[in-house]
Amino acid sequence: MSKILHLNRHSQIVHRLARGGVQEAIWAEILEIMWSSGHWPSPQKDLHPTCLMCGRLVCGPHKQMVQQLPSRPLRRLADESPVLKVNPDRLCRRISDPWMLEDAPVVRHCFWDPEDSESLRVSVKQVGYLGWDAVREHLESFSVQKTAEQCQSHWRELVNAEHDGTTQNTLRALENRSLGERWKRRDDSISAEMDAMMEETEVENVETDLGSGLILWCPLLACYLSPESSLARPPASLLPEQIQEDFLVGLSAFFRTPLVDRTGLLNQECSLRLAVLDPIPDMDEAFSKDLATIMDQRAESLLSLAAASNCKVEVLWSGGIDSTSLLIAFLRALQPHWRPGEGEGRCRGTLDPQGSDRMIVRCSADSIAEYPWFHEQVLLKLQGAGAIDLEPLADSEEVTALWEGPASRLTVTGECGDQIFGSQLLEAAFVKSELHAIYEQGLDAPWQETLLPCLLEMGVVRPDQKERWLAWFLPFVDRCPVKISTTFDLLWWLNLACKWQTVCLRLFQRRPSLSWADLKRIVHFFQTEDFQQWSFRPEHHAAKMPDHQRWSSYKQPLKEYIFEYTQDTNYFEHKLKAGSLCQVNDASQFVIMGVDDQLNIIRFGETCLSKRQMERMYPNDGLRKAFWKSREIEAQAERVV
């Protein structure tokens, strides 16, 4: 091999290879993994081999490779057109503190040394879901004597310091989950895979009956299956071209999420065969239900389903708008005669003490921080009366392991709420980012003057491909039951039609096997046709965010539903959309390339970095025959020739 290796991480393995005794095929495969994982020098100037594996496009070790890359053009093609500018922090920015932590009326002149602060973090993570008195008692086990009010005040100071960027982010970090540890874990995974390869003498091919299309996919899979992929051109170096040549891959790069168009129109020219599980419904002109009715009926139907299955309903509450509104729907059904109120004796109505037999609310310290009033005035009071059970949800390790939970529970999430009402990308109109046109022109501007310029500037769409891209995209725009004119309209429609399926399945992408029963045990509250039909009505579409100049008006109908129950003016007027799953650490070391419509998990090796391991796991061109469109193979083969 004439290339010079960077020996910064895997020098021991390289030395073992240099001593000889390793088969040439194993040699080549280990070198391929090194290159594909970023341990070779860049094959071209300013091109990191994994420069475009950002956000949710890929999982596990791949994602960590680029987590701190700066926002800049990472490469230009031969004609000087730019290739996707990466800004991994884009979707994590907030206009202001989204938790709206009010100032607590307590004495703030209380000294906390670093060890006491760390003890507070531990206590909040372990017992914070029970309230600040429980945190105070837990702190006493560390010999720290503080009042509940002082604990609450200092916790808010720590949270605000992290949001301001003045301290290292540790509140959401698990033990051994720092970025440095995650890099180390990634390297350890790659090293372990290389070690295993050097020890093996013969690899047995595994036959797998694959489905006819992918329901969840990674854009890198298209690069692995491309006839152009080779040791000379590993998948990572093919991704820039794939983003610009395959428009759906490019749009997925823009959204930081693999998309599946539920209308089927955008999937037709994708180089991968995709399968739609939940096609977008046609508009029902006779539909007339209001949102409150849909919310109440959905909660009642899920309670009935749980009762028929002899299950308890388990609600995952983040403190955000979606999960708070659905939790209130369940509380309205279980406790129809009770409403919250501040202070002792100010709650209204009577409670059914048997409610805890039917519902469990799981929440974390972050849930409480996002909506402390609701936790204190609603959940703790209901728990104290025996009306609900409260259980901790400590970190993402538990979130990603929900599918292992007891069959005696029906888990309910707030997924698909964002798809019904709009998109997280609407935030770009209020926060400066690389989406300059959206920020400068706003959500009421024609989408052709905002979204398309962003795609061109970021290198997702090449200027010479603009007309072909529009010919591909406009039929999808015309398919919408609501007339698409503005940036708001289009971002909502893309989210509803194309991101829906990935959102419904993302909790299941970290496991070695999957069954249809698993998918039924976790229910997404907003994943119904009624919610979609509601969103199609023009008057409801206008109400989703009545003031496009004010970010806090996003999801106004849900906030009105919450306010009717809580009478909490502060939350109603000021609460901002804040992502929940993106706030927790990725506790998984599991890497996949996709899931097909037979629920086969597509993966090879430990890190999905070796094309040779892919070919051994799926012999006889199995993956390409199942999921790569032959006409694209022929077209690419002609380009190679």
PDB file of N, CA, C and O in Angstrom, residues 40-73:
ATOM      1  N   TRP A  40      -7.837   7.424   7.367  1.00  0.00           N
ATOM      2  CA  TRP A  40      -6.924   7.705   6.262  1.00  0.00           C
ATOM      3  C   TRP A  40      -6.844   9.214   6.097  1.00  0.00           C
ATOM      4  O   TRP A  40      -7.779   9.930   6.418  1.00  0.00           O
ATOM      5  N   PRO A  41      -5.752   9.713   5.546  1.00  0.00           N
ATOM      6  CA  PRO A  41      -5.761  11.124   5.143  1.00  0.00           C
ATOM      7  C   PRO A  41      -6.797  11.330   4.045  1.00  0.00           C
ATOM      8  O   PRO A  41      -7.155  10.410   3.333  1.00  0.00           O
ATOM      9  N   SER A  42      -7.306  12.542   3.943  1.00  0.00           N
ATOM     10  CA  SER A  42      -8.342  12.815   2.949  1.00  0.00           C
ATOM     11  C   SER A  42      -7.842  12.509   1.551  1.00  0.00           C
ATOM     12  O   SER A  42      -6.748  12.925   1.167  1.00  0.00           O
ATOM     13  N   PRO A  43      -8.637  11.809   0.746  1.00  0.00           N
ATOM     14  CA  PRO A  43      -8.206  11.510  -0.612  1.00  0.00           C
ATOM     15  C   PRO A  43      -8.157  12.733  -1.506  1.00  0.00           C
ATOM     16  O   PRO A  43      -7.494  12.739  -2.527  1.00  0.00           O
ATOM     17  N   GLN A  44      -8.901  13.778  -1.145  1.00  0.00           N
ATOM     18  CA  GLN A  44      -8.868  15.024  -1.902  1.00  0.00           C
ATOM     19  C   GLN A  44      -8.785  16.176  -0.912  1.00  0.00           C
ATOM     20  O   GLN A  44      -9.219  16.065   0.237  1.00  0.00           O
ATOM     21  N   LYS A  45      -8.262  17.271  -1.323  1.00  0.00           N
ATOM     22  CA  LYS A  45      -8.053  18.406  -0.436  1.00  0.00           C
ATOM     23  C   LYS A  45      -9.371  18.875   0.183  1.00  0.00           C
ATOM     24  O   LYS A  45     -10.384  19.009  -0.492  1.00  0.00           O
ATOM     25  N   ASP A  46      -9.343  19.120   1.491  1.00  0.00           N
ATOM     26  CA  ASP A  46     -10.476  19.664   2.240  1.00  0.00           C
ATOM     27  C   ASP A  46     -11.702  18.756   2.273  1.00  0.00           C
ATOM     28  O   ASP A  46     -12.805  19.215   2.564  1.00  0.00           O
ATOM     29  N   LEU A  47     -11.543  17.482   1.965  1.00  0.00           N
ATOM     30  CA  LEU A  47     -12.675  16.559   2.021  1.00  0.00           C
ATOM     31  C   LEU A  47     -12.421  15.519   3.090  1.00  0.00           C
ATOM     32  O   LEU A  47     -11.595  14.635   2.927  1.00  0.00           O
ATOM     33  N   HIS A  48     -13.084  15.665   4.195  1.00  0.00           N
ATOM     34  CA  HIS A  48     -13.047  14.608   5.205  1.00  0.00           C
ATOM     35  C   HIS A  48     -13.895  13.460   4.666  1.00  0.00           C
ATOM     36  O   HIS A  48     -15.003  13.678   4.176  1.00  0.00           O
ATOM     37  N   PRO A  49     -13.412  12.222   4.735  1.00  0.00           N
ATOM     38  CA  PRO A  49     -14.185  11.117   4.153  1.00  0.00           C
ATOM     39  C   PRO A  49     -15.595  11.003   4.704  1.00  0.00           C
ATOM     40  O   PRO A  49     -16.463  10.453   4.050  1.00  0.00           O
ATOM     41  N   THR A  50     -15.830  11.504   5.884  1.00  0.00           N
ATOM     42  CA  THR A  50     -17.169  11.407   6.461  1.00  0.00           C
ATOM     43  C   THR A  50     -17.778  12.781   6.683  1.00  0.00           C
ATOM     44  O   THR A  50     -18.606  12.967   7.561  1.00  0.00           O
ATOM     45  N   CYS A  51     -17.404  13.741   5.856  1.00  0.00           N
ATOM     46  CA  CYS A  51     -17.784  15.127   6.132  1.00  0.00           C
ATOM     47  C   CYS A  51     -19.286  15.351   6.086  1.00  0.00           C
ATOM     48  O   CYS A  51     -19.781  16.290   6.699  1.00  0.00           O
ATOM     49  N   LEU A  52     -20.013  14.510   5.365  1.00  0.00           N
ATOM     50  CA  LEU A  52     -21.436  14.775   5.215  1.00  0.00           C
ATOM     51  C   LEU A  52     -22.309  13.815   6.000  1.00  0.00           C
ATOM     52  O   LEU A  52     -23.509  13.799   5.830  1.00  0.00           O
ATOM     53  N   MET A  53     -21.710  12.999   6.835  1.00  0.00           N
ATOM     54  CA  MET A  53     -22.519  12.104   7.665  1.00  0.00           C
ATOM     55  C   MET A  53     -22.953  12.875   8.898  1.00  0.00           C
ATOM     56  O   MET A  53     -22.346  12.779   9.952  1.00  0.00           O
ATOM     57  N   CYS A  54     -23.996  13.675   8.767  1.00  0.00           N
ATOM     58  CA  CYS A  54     -24.349  14.580   9.853  1.00  0.00           C
ATOM     59  C   CYS A  54     -25.741  14.265  10.376  1.00  0.00           C
ATOM     60  O   CYS A  54     -26.542  13.621   9.730  1.00  0.00           O
ATOM     61  N   GLY A  55     -25.995  14.744  11.595  1.00  0.00           N
ATOM     62  CA  GLY A  55     -27.321  14.644  12.179  1.00  0.00           C
ATOM     63  C   GLY A  55     -27.873  13.239  12.176  1.00  0.00           C
ATOM     64  O   GLY A  55     -27.188  12.290  12.510  1.00  0.00           O
ATOM     65  N   ARG A  56     -29.134  13.101  11.772  1.00  0.00           N
ATOM     66  CA  ARG A  56     -29.787  11.803  11.831  1.00  0.00           C
ATOM     67  C   ARG A  56     -29.653  11.019  10.526  1.00  0.00           C
ATOM     68  O   ARG A  56     -30.327  10.029  10.321  1.00  0.00           O
ATOM     69  N   LEU A  57     -28.804  11.498   9.624  1.00  0.00           N
ATOM     70  CA  LEU A  57     -28.609  10.744   8.386  1.00  0.00           C
ATOM     71  C   LEU A  57     -28.022   9.376   8.671  1.00  0.00           C
ATOM     72  O   LEU A  57     -28.256   8.432   7.940  1.00  0.00           O
ATOM     73  N   VAL A  58     -27.221   9.279   9.682  1.00  0.00           N
ATOM     74  CA  VAL A  58     -26.604   8.017  10.038  1.00  0.00           C
ATOM     75  C   VAL A  58     -26.639   7.869  11.548  1.00  0.00           C
ATOM     76  O   VAL A  58     -26.998   8.783  12.260  1.00  0.00           O
ATOM     77  N   CYS A  59     -26.274   6.700  12.032  1.00  0.00           N
ATOM     78  CA  CYS A  59     -26.433   6.403  13.439  1.00  0.00           C
ATOM     79  C   CYS A  59     -25.102   6.078  14.087  1.00  0.00           C
ATOM     80  O   CYS A  59     -24.132   5.741  13.432  1.00  0.00           O
ATOM     81  N   GLY A  60     -25.082   6.137  15.421  1.00  0.00           N
ATOM     82  CA  GLY A  60     -23.978   5.610  16.198  1.00  0.00           C
ATOM     83  C   GLY A  60     -22.636   6.211  15.844  1.00  0.00           C
ATOM     84  O   GLY A  60     -22.486   7.423  15.752  1.00  0.00           O
ATOM     85  N   PRO A  61     -21.616   5.364  15.649  1.00  0.00           N
ATOM     86  CA  PRO A  61     -20.254   5.862  15.420  1.00  0.00           C
ATOM     87  C   PRO A  61     -20.159   6.834  14.258  1.00  0.00           C
ATOM     88  O   PRO A  61     -19.405   7.790  14.311  1.00  0.00           O
ATOM     89  N   HIS A  62     -20.932   6.607  13.176  1.00  0.00           N
ATOM     90  CA  HIS A  62     -20.846   7.507  12.034  1.00  0.00           C
ATOM     91  C   HIS A  62     -21.176   8.936  12.441  1.00  0.00           C
ATOM     92  O   HIS A  62     -20.536   9.893  12.026  1.00  0.00           O
ATOM     93  N   LYS A  63     -22.211   9.085  13.269  1.00  0.00           N
ATOM     94  CA  LYS A  63     -22.663  10.419  13.651  1.00  0.00           C
ATOM     95  C   LYS A  63     -21.591  11.171  14.425  1.00  0.00           C
ATOM     96  O   LYS A  63     -21.395  12.360  14.239  1.00  0.00           O
ATOM     97  N   GLN A  64     -20.865  10.455  15.273  1.00  0.00           N
ATOM     98  CA  GLN A  64     -19.880  11.122  16.114  1.00  0.00           C
ATOM     99  C   GLN A  64     -18.701  11.661  15.316  1.00  0.00           C
ATOM    100  O   GLN A  64     -17.971  12.518  15.790  1.00  0.00           O
ATOM    101  N   MET A  65     -18.494  11.143  14.109  1.00  0.00           N
ATOM    102  CA  MET A  65     -17.345  11.588  13.322  1.00  0.00           C
ATOM    103  C   MET A  65     -17.419  13.074  13.007  1.00  0.00           C
ATOM    104  O   MET A  65     -16.393  13.714  12.828  1.00  0.00           O
ATOM    105  N   VAL A  66     -18.604  13.603  12.895  1.00  0.00           N
ATOM    106  CA  VAL A  66     -18.745  14.970  12.405  1.00  0.00           C
ATOM    107  C   VAL A  66     -19.475  15.875  13.388  1.00  0.00           C
ATOM    108  O   VAL A  66     -19.900  16.944  13.023  1.00  0.00           O
ATOM    109  N   GLN A  67     -19.597  15.464  14.634  1.00  0.00           N
ATOM    110  CA  GLN A  67     -20.461  16.207  15.538  1.00  0.00           C
ATOM    111  C   GLN A  67     -19.993  17.640  15.759  1.00  0.00           C
ATOM    112  O   GLN A  67     -20.788  18.529  16.001  1.00  0.00           O
ATOM    113  N   GLN A  68     -18.692  17.893  15.634  1.00  0.00           N
ATOM    114  CA  GLN A  68     -18.205  19.236  15.910  1.00  0.00           C
ATOM    115  C   GLN A  68     -17.603  19.912  14.674  1.00  0.00           C
ATOM    116  O   GLN A  68     -16.825  20.844  14.805  1.00  0.00           O
ATOM    117  N   LEU A  69     -17.957  19.450  13.484  1.00  0.00           N
ATOM    118  CA  LEU A  69     -17.450  20.108  12.288  1.00  0.00           C
ATOM    119  C   LEU A  69     -18.010  21.521  12.195  1.00  0.00           C
ATOM    120  O   LEU A  69     -19.152  21.773  12.546  1.00  0.00           O
ATOM    121  N   PRO A  70     -17.231  22.473  11.722  1.00  0.00           N
ATOM    122  CA  PRO A  70     -17.723  23.847  11.611  1.00  0.00           C
ATOM    123  C   PRO A  70     -18.681  24.005  10.441  1.00  0.00           C
ATOM    124  O   PRO A  70     -18.773  23.145   9.579  1.00  0.00           O
ATOM    125  N   SER A  71     -19.390  25.108  10.451  1.00  0.00           N
ATOM    126  CA  SER A  71     -20.303  25.404   9.356  1.00  0.00           C
ATOM    127  C   SER A  71     -19.531  26.131   8.256  1.00  0.00           C
ATOM    128  O   SER A  71     -19.212  27.299   8.366  1.00  0.00           O
ATOM    129  N   ARG A  72     -19.218  25.423   7.202  1.00  0.00           N
ATOM    130  CA  ARG A  72     -18.479  26.013   6.083  1.00  0.00           C
ATOM    131  C   ARG A  72     -18.574  25.060   4.898  1.00  0.00           C
ATOM    132  O   ARG A  72     -18.888  23.886   5.074  1.00  0.00           O
ATOM    133  N   PRO A  73     -18.297  25.548   3.687  1.00  0.00           N
ATOM    134  CA  PRO A  73     -18.271  24.610   2.562  1.00  0.00           C
ATOM    135  C   PRO A  73     -17.118  23.626   2.764  1.00  0.00           C
ATOM    136  O   PRO A  73     -15.964  24.023   2.867  1.00  0.00           O
TER     137      PRO A  73
END
